Each structure stands twice: as C-alpha cells, then as structure tokens.
Amino acid sequence: MSSKINKLPGIKLKEKEMYSLIGLVEDMPQAKYDFAAGTTISKFLEGLKEGKILGRKCPKCGRIFVPPRSYCEWCHVATNEWIEVPQTGEIHTAVITYISTKREKIERPEVVGTIKLDVPGYRDGEYEFAGLFHKICVDPQDVISGKAIGMKVKVRWKPKEERKGNILDIECFEPL
Amino acid sequence: MRSNIFMKDRVAIVGAGITTFMRRALETPRELAWEAAKMALDSAGLTLSDIDCVVIGSAPDTFDGMHLKGEYLGDGSGAINKPMTRVYVGGGTGVFVPESAYWHVASGVCKKVLVVAEEKMSPAHPHPQYVFKYIWDPIIERPLGPNLLWIFAMEMRRYMAKCGAKKEDIALVSVKNKRNALDHPAALTAANITVDDVLKSETLVWPVNLLDVSPVTDGAAALIMTSENVAREITDSPVWVDGIGFTLENQHWYNRELAFPRYLNYAARMAYKMAGIERPWKEIDVAEPYDPFDYKELHHIEGLMLARPCEAWKLVREGYFDRNGELPTSPSGGLLGVGNPIAAAGLMKVAELFWQLRYEAGKRQVKKPVHKAVANAWGDLMQAGTVIVLSN
Amino acid sequence: MGVLMSRVAIVGVGWYGFKPTTIDVSFQDMMFESSARAYANAKIDPRYDVDAFVDCQEDMWEGIAISDEFAPEPIGGALRPTFTVAGDGLEGIAHAYMLIKTGHFNVVSVESHGKPSEIKTLQDIYRFALDPLHVRPLDYVNPLFYAGLDAVAYMKRTGAKREHLAMVAVKNKNNGLSNERASFSTRIDLDYVLSSSYSIYPMTNYEIAPFSDASITFVLANEDYAKKLTENPVWIEGIGYSTETGTGATEWHEWGKMKSFRSAALMAYKMANLNGNPQVDFAEIEDRFSFMELLALEETMLVKEGEAHKMLEKGDLNRDGFLPVNPSGGSLSMGVQLEATGLSRLLEAYLQLTGKAGNHQLKNVRRGLVASWRGVPTYTSMVALLSV
Amino acid sequence: MSYDKRNRMEDLVIFPGEQEVEKYVYTPGIHGLEFAKGLKEGKILGMKCKDKIYVPPKTFCPDFTQGELIEINDEWILVSYTIVYQDMYKNNLPNPKIIGVIKPKNAETGLIHLLNVPLDKLEIGIKLKPVFKPENERNGTINDIKYFELS
C-alpha cells in the first residue's frame, strides 16, 4: 500500500475546530426502557432483599448457576430448582478503579472484581464457576501485591431497611 | 463444521482501502465508509457497478449516534440498489466482516463483494467510554456503575497472577506496536516510547495505564473479495482466504477463568482446521492479533496457539514478535499504534495481512518470507472470537 | 452431486409471544422459549446438531449496546459458532442459506425477536435512525411520515384511491380473526375505516400496524439432513435482499416506488431459475402500512404495475381469491415485532406450506412468497420464495 | 423457564434502564459543510454528477464518483407530501405537520421539509419556494429554511 499511496483520505479536526463548524448538529434522542426481569431474575432480586443469594440448578448436568438462569446455557434445557448458596467465596480477580463510568477521576479509588462463590458441584481450577461481579472492600495495596487474588471473602449486606431488591443490596464482598 | 471436498472455487481478497485514523473527523460516518470503499475499489481497478453484494461491519450504534447504523452506512458502503447486510459481534466485527463475505462468495450467491467497516467514536459526549456503560447486563451489572476498562483490567490482573507476567513485561507490547505504527500512514498514536513511559502514564484502572490502551478513533477500512475466477482476471497476486472461525462464549464473563481466552481458541481451531493447519506456531508466518490493550495481544497470541499459554510475555522480551523477529505480530502497529475505530480497526488488521502477503507493505514489510497469515479480533464481554487465515 | 447443488430447507420452527406485552418473560427467556420449541420441532439437540447460530437484532431496540453478548445462551449457541446480523430475521435466513451452501455447515438456526413493549421512547428511537443533518432536526414529530410520503406518491402514480388502502386494512384485520397470533385482528367494515380520522395522511390507525412482542426461531438444513430430519421440508427456492439507499441519503429514494423489493425479488427468482412472476399459490406480503401491500405486490412482480388495487377491489387477494395475500392477517393483524417481523411472515408461509396453519389454512398450496421490509426510515427489503 | 413461570404481577420486576449519553455532536461532513455555509447565506446548494443534479449535496454521487457543488436557482416542485396528525403513541397533534419532498425542477432528488401550504392547494406537482429564517437566526442547519410555500 505505502509503496503506491502517499496520502490517505480523512480530514482531521481539533476539538475547537469541530465545535466552531457551521452546520454542526447536537442532539440526543431519548432512549429509555423498561426491562422485564422475567421470573428468574425477579426471584433472585427478591432473594437479595431478604439477604439470600439464590442459584438455579440444571436438571441435566447438575450445575448450579449463580446468578441464576432460566435455562442451562450448556445443555439448553430449562433449569428446575432454586438453591440458596453460601455467601462466601474467593476473589478470582480484582482491580483498582480511579475513574467513573464517564471516565472522570474519582476521589476515592474503589476495588472491584469477580468472586468465585463456594457453590458445590464445581471442581477446583475448573474453567467455569458460580459467582458474582461486585465491589470488594479490601485494601488496594493487596490488589497490587497480589495478596487479594484467592483471598477468602464474604458478602457484606446493606442494612435490611435499605435493601431494595437490587444488586446494590450487597454493599461489597469483604475479607472473611 | 466439516471440510468440503466439493469446493472448487476459492475466495480471494483483491483490493483494500483505508482512511486516516483520526481522533475527530470532519467526515460523516457514511463519508468515511465511502472514502475507504472507493480506495478499495480503485486499488482493484473496479467501479461500484462491478460489485454485486455489500457486507458492512460496525460496532455499537451508540458511538456514531445512529440507530440502524448499517442502514445509515448503506449508501456510503456502496449499497445502492444492492444486497447489503450488517454483521455484528461487537469488537470482533472487524475480522468477522471478511468472514461473512467469505460465505457470500463461497456459497455462489455473490461474485464480487465490497466489505466495509466503519466507526466514528467522536460524536458521543462527554466521552465515548460512557457508551460502554450500556454493554453490561442492565439489571445485574449496570447498577454498579462500571467502566469498560474494569473488565480489561480484571482480565489483565488475572493473566498477570496466573502467568507471572509483570506490568513492565506487558508494556513491551505497547512499545513495539506504537513503534511499528510509525511506518503506517493511517496511524493516530504512533510513537517511540519506552516501558517507563507506559508505566508512568496515568493509571486509569490498576493495572491498566493510559498507554496500555488504544485510543478513541474515527476511521474506516474496506476490502474487495471475489471468487477465484474473478480474482484471476483482476490480479496476478490474489490473497486467499484459507479458513474462517468464529465463536461466541456465554455472557456470564464473571463465571469464567479470565486468564486464557477460550472463546478465541475455539474459533482458531475452527479456522485452522478449515485451512488445514495443524501446527500454527510453526506454519503461520505473520499475525495480527487483536490488541486494544497491550496484554490482549499476548492473550490472543496464546489463544491463537502461536505461543504456549502463559509464555507469550516471555517471547516478547526476546523480540520474537518484532517486525524482523521469528513470528512478527501486529507489524501494522495494531490498535495501540494505528488506532482503534472498533470494527474498522479489525478490518485494518486483515488489510495489513493482505498487503504483507502481496509484499506491498513498504517499510512495514516483515523481513522473513510470508505464506500464511492469521488475524483475530475479540468482542463483547470477553466472548467473541473471530479468526481468519490467509495465504498467498 | 456437488454441495453447491444441494438445496436448503426449513426443518423446524418455534415461536413465543405475538402479544402487545410479554411481562412474563425477559427478552432472553422469550428467545429460549422460541428456540426450545424450534429444536423440539426439528427433533435435534442444539448443543450437538446445529453447526452455526444466527441471531438478528439491533442495539437500540434492545436497550443494550453490543447486544449480541446476550444472544448465545438462550438459543443454545454458547461457545459455538454464533453471530448476529444487525437486520431483519429474513436477512439472517439469507446468511443461513449461504452458510449451508458453502458446504461447511449442515444445520443452521436463525433466531430473531422484538420486544417493543419494553421501549419507553419508541418514537425517539425511530427518530434516532434518521439522518442527523438533513432530516432529524425538522419538526415532523412522527418519524413514520416517510410512509405517508410514499403512500401519496404511489396513489398518484397508480390511481389507487384512499378506499383501496382502507380495503387492505379490512381484508387483513378480518383475515387475522382466525389466526391465534393476530392480536390486533378485528371484525370491521370499510365504513369503519373510511369514517375514522387520519393518523398519517392518507392512512388511519386501521392502516398502520401496531407493535407486538415475539421471538421466532427457524432451523435450516441442507438436503441430506433435511430429508433425515423431517418428512415435510419446506425448500427455500430463492432468497433475496436489497437496499435502495442508506438512511443518510433517503433523498436518493424514488418516492412511491420500492426498488428494494424489485431487486430482492429478482435476486430470489434468479436463484430459483425463474424469470419474472414466480406463479405462487399465496403470498405473505409487507403490510405495516396498508398501501405497502399493494406496492410490494407490484414491485415483486406478482401482479402487474398499477393492477394491485384493481385486483383487491375484485376480491382476487382474498383468502378464497385468485391470489390469496396475507391470509394470516399480516402485520396489520399480528403487529410489527421489530427485527422479527420478516420471520413472523416466513412463519405464516411455512405453516401454510406444511398444512399446519389451522383455521386459516389454505387448500392445495405448494409455493408461496414472503416479502418484508425493514420499516421506516430504511429502504431495505427481503424476499423469500418457498415451496414443498 | 418453560414450566414454572410466575404470573402474579407483583412477583415480576420491571427494571428501568436507558441507553443515552449526554449528547451527540454530528459534524456536517465535506459537502454538508458547504451546504451549511450556503444556508447561512440564504442559498441552497446541490451536487452535479455528470449531467444529473442531486439536492442536498452528499459529497459522493450514487455511482461513487465525486460530485461537484452548484448553486440551485431553479423553481421547486412538490414530489410528494403527507400530513402528520398524530404522534407514534396516537396522541393528536395540536398542529398537524405538513411534510413534503421538494425538488428543483431539473434535479433528480429534493429536500424533505415542512410545507406551509393550504390543504386545498396541496397537490403533487405544485410550484413552491423556500422561506428562510432571518439571517441573524441562521446557523447552517436544515432549519435555516423555515418551510416551503407556494411560489
């Protein structure tokens, strides 16, 4: 390509230049939704409100899924049983965030990660496991040193009266 | 999938085009698509009237700010009274568009396909990263207020923990790719930097620093793909599609081991099988693994079986993947160096292999002789693996 | 015999919904419901027997960016060759057809769904699809105005009158009364339509299809597998799709015509080795706006240009007529299920050809045509020719 | 889950969500920028592709060649029209909107815009003219033209 073509198409703009363009249109049509959670997630959220983590079992392969699914993604059959699972587990991975969703700097960095819950039926080191993605209340230094990976943790619930049937009813996972 | 003994006609790439990769483009998305498509047509000596089908690739509508973005890009991509579809596997789309074009031609339905990928990320304000809030599960994940970088940081952290790689080992990929990009005319973030520069750049989500990440980019890329008979008439040096592979993992990324990209490995095995490749680490001459983040290139090198699991980072240190190394990866400069207009970046990688296999890459041409090449892209919540194997 | 000669057949189908709201299921649950039924219908296990999975959806309809993330699990495609087409389900069928024709895939499934009941700001989402520079900023309020512009130009060109548009609504709303999926069917007379007020001139609300939720899954197979899997395969003789122009240049559209239907039909007929009119026994034709049924009939060359309204007037398009059109009640009766709309029409044609259409079953049908459009503001259409 | 669905409304959660950013900024593009400058000056530009004229100009022609910008001074003809009485949620609008496609006599294509024409005069083929906003209110967007009216 470069042997034949010297200049590629494309007209670059600086931020200021862009904003001063004649005919620039600014717009944001509303995009709002009401998602039906369906039976399974509705019941899972209800469980959170009661301080329980509910899983759902596949009748074919026996896997217990957390978060629960209506169907087993590996067998493609409807799951058939509710199982309350332990609220303990270990940190699979954890990171320290210094930015918000909008990519603004946040004042107090937070630790977030994925938690492998102590749900029966999964072998140690298995590629798949049951667990959640959430905030983790550990010292950021432990994330950097690597101490956090594999650390045993448990759920820290919000006070009962503040729970709304929402994933944020779990405040975070904290060291056991 | 089975291999097909009846197939006589192969599928070829005969032309490629690309726009400059920019932080902010004056062009509308449809104009970017047109610029790349026009260049691809010109490079193959064709006009739009020669084209009989169009395949478009573009990542979320929420970047360009266009609902039904494929329809919007239609005319700019040449879909003027022509069959056109837009295929979509998130970030994996760029490599997936030529895969889809492959079956347009291999099925006998189309003879000459225009393949276009476009992304304009600059319209979304305050920052394109905000858009990524909407890729998460609306009920279980979004309330946590996630940023896209979180998931990459988590995967990188896991890779580091499991494989013993350090941040400075991983930063070498960024150094290599940004340096390679100095020779790419489309490049947005080409630079001669050091590992120290990467480590000292702003920490966004530890362990991810600013220079570990590819930039927000506007741009487009295009290919012309045809049947074997047509290709022979157009050019003496067609590049053949030997294999395609694609896999979509389950959505529950936090129920999975993140250190190894199983999604990619499955896709790679599918593509290699079709291409008759049994030992990719020996048979592949040049690769364009997907590198939106520096660790992701290592991750993908392992998924593509170009290195053993957890060993890619060691080989980077030895210069194994440099442009004059034993197995050059991202000779284009990759997403880290050239830029990352999502779908267009993936297609840029395939275009690079097209130029490499025709020995037309100029200063970027790898030193060793090249016969077989592989590119991949990743997408979604650590889910989509798309792989294409090419030969000359 | 080479693989390229092998035909492609539909061997199973499943659906769920066709209701104005479906609060009982999440969109993924709904996808699972339809795909589980399709695989049961085809007597296959998707985890072993399906070689590739195609899913058709659009981000802004779903409320999720990169919504293909949520496609694989409910349709059985997790960790398998699965991809999405940002388009109508019929485009997905075209992809499945091509995949099978390459000879590398024996069985391919196609799912599409629409859950418009979950979209709070549907009008704004439609607005979001309009060219942001030259159309979106105008004060038109309702983006469906595009259909009004085409309707007026079509009537002027062909001499079809307002009454003819109303007659389409009367036929389809009444046809739907015997279809379990037709939530919006109703027993009406021409007077009801003519005496009601316009919504978008020249159409009343009887003539503009409402929205409904549904998921539909099809299973396609090559000839060898089709014959193994089912006793009554429905063959896809031809499938075509075409885009007249992009939504960033709707000004290039020829008003009052639908070139995309013509190009799509020609593509499908050529595949079936036919020239012009394919002589079908019935058709499921785009009717989300009443005039579109007449226009699409002409553009797909099933009837001569300017003749559709005359045939309608004579009763030729009725269920007992010379060419039954939309015996199901069409979108006017079943609603528009966003990207699943094309599949909802394919479903009706499939059921007719396999003799499973129930109360609205036609007698002795062996070949049918499906023609669907992606709706305002696109100029993309799909045509499928099926036979048994 | 095929068999144990909940059916009491109170057991089913509806979860609100959105897919919005703060705003989108759309650049006018190559021809679009010139078209915008023209609007500001009260002119409408078109694009010449060989012997055919397209309005508005769209940078490239339908055959993918590059178009040449020209100023339109032709009379404008109504290609088609419609009247919007209701929004998509079937609420009646206080003021129905008349929308038309208006093209210069010798052009292939025309603008989509609002019309200010009495309903009894509304007919395909009538001659129209653009009415611009006062110069100090124009910003180069399509709304610099208020509407088209009978000429």
PDB file of C-alpha atoms in Angstrom, chain A:
ATOM      1  CA  MET A   1       0.000   0.000   0.000  1.00  0.00           C
ATOM      2  CA  SER A   2       2.525   2.552   1.147  1.00  0.00           C
ATOM      3  CA  SER A   3       4.636   1.988  -1.926  1.00  0.00           C
ATOM      4  CA  LYS A   4       1.815   3.341  -4.082  1.00  0.00           C
ATOM      5  CA  ILE A   5      -0.216   5.628  -1.868  1.00  0.00           C
ATOM      6  CA  ASN A   6       1.185   8.616  -0.050  1.00  0.00           C
ATOM      7  CA  LYS A   7      -1.895  10.340   1.197  1.00  0.00           C
ATOM      8  CA  LEU A   8      -4.907   8.650   2.698  1.00  0.00           C
ATOM      9  CA  PRO A   9      -8.366  10.228   2.790  1.00  0.00           C
ATOM     10  CA  GLY A  10      -9.578  11.804   6.022  1.00  0.00           C
ATOM     11  CA  ILE A  11      -9.865  15.379   7.312  1.00  0.00           C
ATOM     12  CA  LYS A  12      -8.726  15.754  10.926  1.00  0.00           C
ATOM     13  CA  LEU A  13     -10.305  18.273  13.277  1.00  0.00           C
ATOM     14  CA  LYS A  14      -9.118  19.721  16.556  1.00  0.00           C
ATOM     15  CA  GLU A  15     -11.728  19.849  19.292  1.00  0.00           C
ATOM     16  CA  LYS A  16     -12.126  23.630  18.968  1.00  0.00           C
ATOM     17  CA  GLU A  17     -12.380  23.435  15.191  1.00  0.00           C
ATOM     18  CA  MET A  18     -15.134  20.873  15.480  1.00  0.00           C
ATOM     19  CA  TYR A  19     -17.217  22.996  17.808  1.00  0.00           C
ATOM     20  CA  SER A  20     -16.911  26.035  15.564  1.00  0.00           C
ATOM     21  CA  LEU A  21     -18.107  24.204  12.428  1.00  0.00           C
ATOM     22  CA  ILE A  22     -21.065  25.793  10.696  1.00  0.00           C
ATOM     23  CA  GLY A  23     -23.920  23.322  10.472  1.00  0.00           C
ATOM     24  CA  LEU A  24     -22.818  21.251  13.454  1.00  0.00           C
ATOM     25  CA  VAL A  25     -25.817  19.434  14.961  1.00  0.00           C
ATOM     26  CA  GLU A  26     -26.059  18.495  18.629  1.00  0.00           C
ATOM     27  CA  ASP A  27     -28.762  16.049  19.610  1.00  0.00           C
ATOM     28  CA  MET A  28     -29.655  13.222  21.992  1.00  0.00           C
ATOM     29  CA  PRO A  29     -32.926  11.455  21.305  1.00  0.00           C
ATOM     30  CA  GLN A  30     -34.331   9.863  24.453  1.00  0.00           C
ATOM     31  CA  ALA A  31     -33.584   6.168  24.769  1.00  0.00           C
ATOM     32  CA  LYS A  32     -35.400   4.809  27.806  1.00  0.00           C
ATOM     33  CA  TYR A  33     -36.513   1.268  28.506  1.00  0.00           C
ATOM     34  CA  ASP A  34     -38.473  -0.858  30.962  1.00  0.00           C
ATOM     35  CA  PHE A  35     -36.758  -4.207  31.089  1.00  0.00           C
ATOM     36  CA  ALA A  36     -38.886  -7.160  32.155  1.00  0.00           C
ATOM     37  CA  ALA A  37     -36.634  -9.091  34.522  1.00  0.00           C
ATOM     38  CA  GLY A  38     -38.633 -12.275  33.989  1.00  0.00           C
ATOM     39  CA  THR A  39     -39.324 -14.916  36.621  1.00  0.00           C
ATOM     40  CA  THR A  40     -35.761 -15.940  37.380  1.00  0.00           C
ATOM     41  CA  ILE A  41     -34.109 -12.584  37.882  1.00  0.00           C
ATOM     42  CA  SER A  42     -37.191 -11.245  39.677  1.00  0.00           C
ATOM     43  CA  LYS A  43     -36.862 -14.002  42.244  1.00  0.00           C
ATOM     44  CA  PHE A  44     -33.086 -13.504  42.509  1.00  0.00           C
ATOM     45  CA  LEU A  45     -33.595  -9.809  43.288  1.00  0.00           C
ATOM     46  CA  GLU A  46     -36.264 -10.698  45.832  1.00  0.00           C
ATOM     47  CA  GLY A  47     -33.719 -13.039  47.460  1.00  0.00           C
ATOM     48  CA  LEU A  48     -31.157 -10.264  47.723  1.00  0.00           C
ATOM     49  CA  LYS A  49     -33.687  -8.172  49.578  1.00  0.00           C
ATOM     50  CA  GLU A  50     -34.046 -10.997  52.056  1.00  0.00           C
ATOM     51  CA  GLY A  51     -30.288 -11.369  52.398  1.00  0.00           C
ATOM     52  CA  LYS A  52     -30.071 -14.563  50.355  1.00  0.00           C
ATOM     53  CA  ILE A  53     -28.135 -15.481  47.250  1.00  0.00           C
ATOM     54  CA  LEU A  54     -30.180 -17.809  45.106  1.00  0.00           C
ATOM     55  CA  GLY A  55     -28.892 -20.124  42.447  1.00  0.00           C
ATOM     56  CA  ARG A  56     -30.678 -22.265  39.943  1.00  0.00           C
ATOM     57  CA  LYS A  57     -29.923 -25.865  39.041  1.00  0.00           C
ATOM     58  CA  CYS A  58     -29.824 -27.617  35.682  1.00  0.00           C
ATOM     59  CA  PRO A  59     -31.657 -30.962  35.773  1.00  0.00           C
ATOM     60  CA  LYS A  60     -29.402 -32.395  33.064  1.00  0.00           C
ATOM     61  CA  CYS A  61     -25.809 -31.526  34.040  1.00  0.00           C
ATOM     62  CA  GLY A  62     -26.479 -30.637  37.679  1.00  0.00           C
ATOM     63  CA  ARG A  63     -24.638 -27.304  37.537  1.00  0.00           C
ATOM     64  CA  ILE A  64     -25.843 -24.684  39.989  1.00  0.00           C
ATOM     65  CA  PHE A  65     -25.808 -21.255  38.366  1.00  0.00           C
ATOM     66  CA  VAL A  66     -25.186 -18.014  40.226  1.00  0.00           C
ATOM     67  CA  PRO A  67     -26.553 -15.631  39.133  1.00  0.00           C
ATOM     68  CA  PRO A  68     -29.482 -17.893  38.307  1.00  0.00           C
ATOM     69  CA  ARG A  69     -30.562 -18.526  34.732  1.00  0.00           C
ATOM     70  CA  SER A  70     -33.879 -19.723  33.392  1.00  0.00           C
ATOM     71  CA  TYR A  71     -32.066 -22.220  31.227  1.00  0.00           C
ATOM     72  CA  CYS A  72     -28.766 -24.031  31.220  1.00  0.00           C
ATOM     73  CA  GLU A  73     -26.518 -22.465  28.606  1.00  0.00           C
ATOM     74  CA  TRP A  74     -24.557 -25.707  28.227  1.00  0.00           C
ATOM     75  CA  CYS A  75     -27.491 -28.149  27.907  1.00  0.00           C
ATOM     76  CA  HIS A  76     -30.188 -25.817  26.551  1.00  0.00           C
ATOM     77  CA  VAL A  77     -32.848 -27.135  28.924  1.00  0.00           C
ATOM     78  CA  ALA A  78     -34.959 -25.225  31.441  1.00  0.00           C
ATOM     79  CA  THR A  79     -33.442 -25.140  34.936  1.00  0.00           C
ATOM     80  CA  ASN A  80     -35.673 -26.649  37.588  1.00  0.00           C
ATOM     81  CA  GLU A  81     -34.664 -25.957  41.167  1.00  0.00           C
ATOM     82  CA  TRP A  82     -33.882 -22.997  43.420  1.00  0.00           C
ATOM     83  CA  ILE A  83     -30.840 -23.429  45.668  1.00  0.00           C
ATOM     84  CA  GLU A  84     -29.721 -20.969  48.316  1.00  0.00           C
ATOM     85  CA  VAL A  85     -25.928 -20.828  48.029  1.00  0.00           C
ATOM     86  CA  PRO A  86     -23.202 -19.946  50.558  1.00  0.00           C
ATOM     87  CA  GLN A  87     -22.339 -16.284  50.907  1.00  0.00           C
ATOM     88  CA  THR A  88     -18.629 -16.957  50.976  1.00  0.00           C
ATOM     89  CA  GLY A  89     -16.092 -17.447  48.258  1.00  0.00           C
ATOM     90  CA  GLU A  90     -12.738 -16.337  46.951  1.00  0.00           C
ATOM     91  CA  ILE A  91     -11.542 -13.465  44.821  1.00  0.00           C
ATOM     92  CA  HIS A  92     -10.880 -14.577  41.233  1.00  0.00           C
ATOM     93  CA  THR A  93      -9.550 -11.218  40.093  1.00  0.00           C
ATOM     94  CA  ALA A  94      -9.582  -7.678  41.467  1.00  0.00           C
ATOM     95  CA  VAL A  95      -8.605  -4.237  40.214  1.00  0.00           C
ATOM     96  CA  ILE A  96      -8.491  -0.661  41.494  1.00  0.00           C
ATOM     97  CA  THR A  97     -10.521   1.896  39.609  1.00  0.00           C
ATOM     98  CA  TYR A  98      -9.571   5.567  39.567  1.00  0.00           C
ATOM     99  CA  ILE A  99     -12.250   6.593  37.062  1.00  0.00           C
ATOM    100  CA  SER A 100     -16.034   6.671  36.858  1.00  0.00           C
ATOM    101  CA  THR A 101     -18.343   5.379  34.152  1.00  0.00           C
ATOM    102  CA  LYS A 102     -17.989   8.721  32.399  1.00  0.00           C
ATOM    103  CA  ARG A 103     -14.210   8.461  32.682  1.00  0.00           C
ATOM    104  CA  GLU A 104     -13.963  11.234  35.251  1.00  0.00           C
ATOM    105  CA  LYS A 105     -11.376  10.909  38.033  1.00  0.00           C
ATOM    106  CA  ILE A 106     -12.952   9.688  41.256  1.00  0.00           C
ATOM    107  CA  GLU A 107     -11.784  10.875  44.646  1.00  0.00           C
ATOM    108  CA  ARG A 108     -11.516   7.563  46.456  1.00  0.00           C
ATOM    109  CA  PRO A 109     -10.362   4.681  44.295  1.00  0.00           C
ATOM    110  CA  GLU A 110     -12.524   1.566  44.570  1.00  0.00           C
ATOM    111  CA  VAL A 111     -11.708  -2.100  44.259  1.00  0.00           C
ATOM    112  CA  VAL A 112     -13.906  -4.218  42.006  1.00  0.00           C
ATOM    113  CA  GLY A 113     -13.558  -7.778  40.882  1.00  0.00           C
ATOM    114  CA  THR A 114     -15.117 -11.157  40.375  1.00  0.00           C
ATOM    115  CA  ILE A 115     -15.886 -13.565  43.192  1.00  0.00           C
ATOM    116  CA  LYS A 116     -15.961 -17.326  42.872  1.00  0.00           C
ATOM    117  CA  LEU A 117     -18.623 -18.401  45.376  1.00  0.00           C
ATOM    118  CA  ASP A 118     -18.403 -21.613  47.405  1.00  0.00           C
ATOM    119  CA  VAL A 119     -21.109 -23.285  45.378  1.00  0.00           C
ATOM    120  CA  PRO A 120     -20.991 -27.090  45.368  1.00  0.00           C
ATOM    121  CA  GLY A 121     -20.501 -29.069  42.191  1.00  0.00           C
ATOM    122  CA  TYR A 122     -17.589 -27.155  40.657  1.00  0.00           C
ATOM    123  CA  ARG A 123     -14.119 -28.657  40.682  1.00  0.00           C
ATOM    124  CA  ASP A 124     -11.110 -26.668  41.807  1.00  0.00           C
ATOM    125  CA  GLY A 125      -9.471 -24.910  38.879  1.00  0.00           C
ATOM    126  CA  GLU A 126     -12.434 -25.546  36.603  1.00  0.00           C
ATOM    127  CA  TYR A 127     -12.820 -23.003  33.774  1.00  0.00           C
ATOM    128  CA  GLU A 128     -16.399 -22.241  34.794  1.00  0.00           C
ATOM    129  CA  PHE A 129     -17.693 -21.432  38.260  1.00  0.00           C
ATOM    130  CA  ALA A 130     -20.605 -19.770  40.017  1.00  0.00           C
ATOM    131  CA  GLY A 131     -20.058 -16.274  41.279  1.00  0.00           C
ATOM    132  CA  LEU A 132     -20.638 -12.574  41.061  1.00  0.00           C
ATOM    133  CA  PHE A 133     -19.072  -9.369  39.813  1.00  0.00           C
ATOM    134  CA  HIS A 134     -19.081  -6.723  42.546  1.00  0.00           C
ATOM    135  CA  LYS A 135     -17.223  -4.225  44.647  1.00  0.00           C
ATOM    136  CA  ILE A 136     -14.664  -5.616  47.055  1.00  0.00           C
ATOM    137  CA  CYS A 137     -13.855  -3.955  50.372  1.00  0.00           C
ATOM    138  CA  VAL A 138     -10.129  -4.751  50.566  1.00  0.00           C
ATOM    139  CA  ASP A 139      -7.003  -2.645  50.812  1.00  0.00           C
ATOM    140  CA  PRO A 140      -5.940  -1.581  47.272  1.00  0.00           C
ATOM    141  CA  GLN A 141      -2.358  -2.476  48.242  1.00  0.00           C
ATOM    142  CA  ASP A 142      -3.431  -6.125  48.480  1.00  0.00           C
ATOM    143  CA  VAL A 143      -4.608  -5.931  44.881  1.00  0.00           C
ATOM    144  CA  ILE A 144      -1.249  -4.626  43.721  1.00  0.00           C
ATOM    145  CA  SER A 145       0.762  -7.097  45.782  1.00  0.00           C
ATOM    146  CA  GLY A 146      -1.370  -9.969  44.562  1.00  0.00           C
ATOM    147  CA  LYS A 147      -2.468 -10.913  48.083  1.00  0.00           C
ATOM    148  CA  ALA A 148      -6.094 -10.280  47.144  1.00  0.00           C
ATOM    149  CA  ILE A 149      -6.232 -12.940  44.437  1.00  0.00           C
ATOM    150  CA  GLY A 150      -7.559 -16.115  46.020  1.00  0.00           C
ATOM    151  CA  MET A 151      -8.448 -14.289  49.254  1.00  0.00           C
ATOM    152  CA  LYS A 152     -11.468 -15.687  51.111  1.00  0.00           C
ATOM    153  CA  VAL A 153     -14.370 -13.234  51.270  1.00  0.00           C
ATOM    154  CA  LYS A 154     -17.988 -12.996  52.354  1.00  0.00           C
ATOM    155  CA  VAL A 155     -20.954 -10.818  51.491  1.00  0.00           C
ATOM    156  CA  ARG A 156     -21.398  -7.540  53.363  1.00  0.00           C
ATOM    157  CA  TRP A 157     -25.116  -6.722  53.137  1.00  0.00           C
ATOM    158  CA  LYS A 158     -26.638  -3.299  53.329  1.00  0.00           C
ATOM    159  CA  PRO A 159     -28.840  -2.846  56.404  1.00  0.00           C
ATOM    160  CA  LYS A 160     -32.129  -4.645  55.817  1.00  0.00           C
ATOM    161  CA  GLU A 161     -34.237  -1.489  55.675  1.00  0.00           C
ATOM    162  CA  GLU A 162     -32.054  -0.042  52.918  1.00  0.00           C
ATOM    163  CA  ARG A 163     -32.313  -3.044  50.622  1.00  0.00           C
ATOM    164  CA  LYS A 164     -34.401  -2.573  47.517  1.00  0.00           C
ATOM    165  CA  GLY A 165     -34.228  -5.860  45.640  1.00  0.00           C
ATOM    166  CA  ASN A 166     -31.285  -4.729  43.581  1.00  0.00           C
ATOM    167  CA  ILE A 167     -27.705  -5.918  43.088  1.00  0.00           C
ATOM    168  CA  LEU A 168     -26.600  -2.992  45.253  1.00  0.00           C
ATOM    169  CA  ASP A 169     -28.294  -4.657  48.275  1.00  0.00           C
ATOM    170  CA  ILE A 170     -24.891  -6.255  48.516  1.00  0.00           C
ATOM    171  CA  GLU A 171     -22.614  -3.468  49.684  1.00  0.00           C
ATOM    172  CA  CYS A 172     -19.472  -5.364  48.757  1.00  0.00           C
ATOM    173  CA  PHE A 173     -17.523  -8.523  49.429  1.00  0.00           C
ATOM    174  CA  GLU A 174     -15.199  -8.254  52.448  1.00  0.00           C
ATOM    175  CA  PRO A 175     -12.382 -10.453  53.762  1.00  0.00           C
ATOM    176  CA  LEU A 176     -13.603 -13.345  55.871  1.00  0.00           C
TER     177      LEU A 176
END
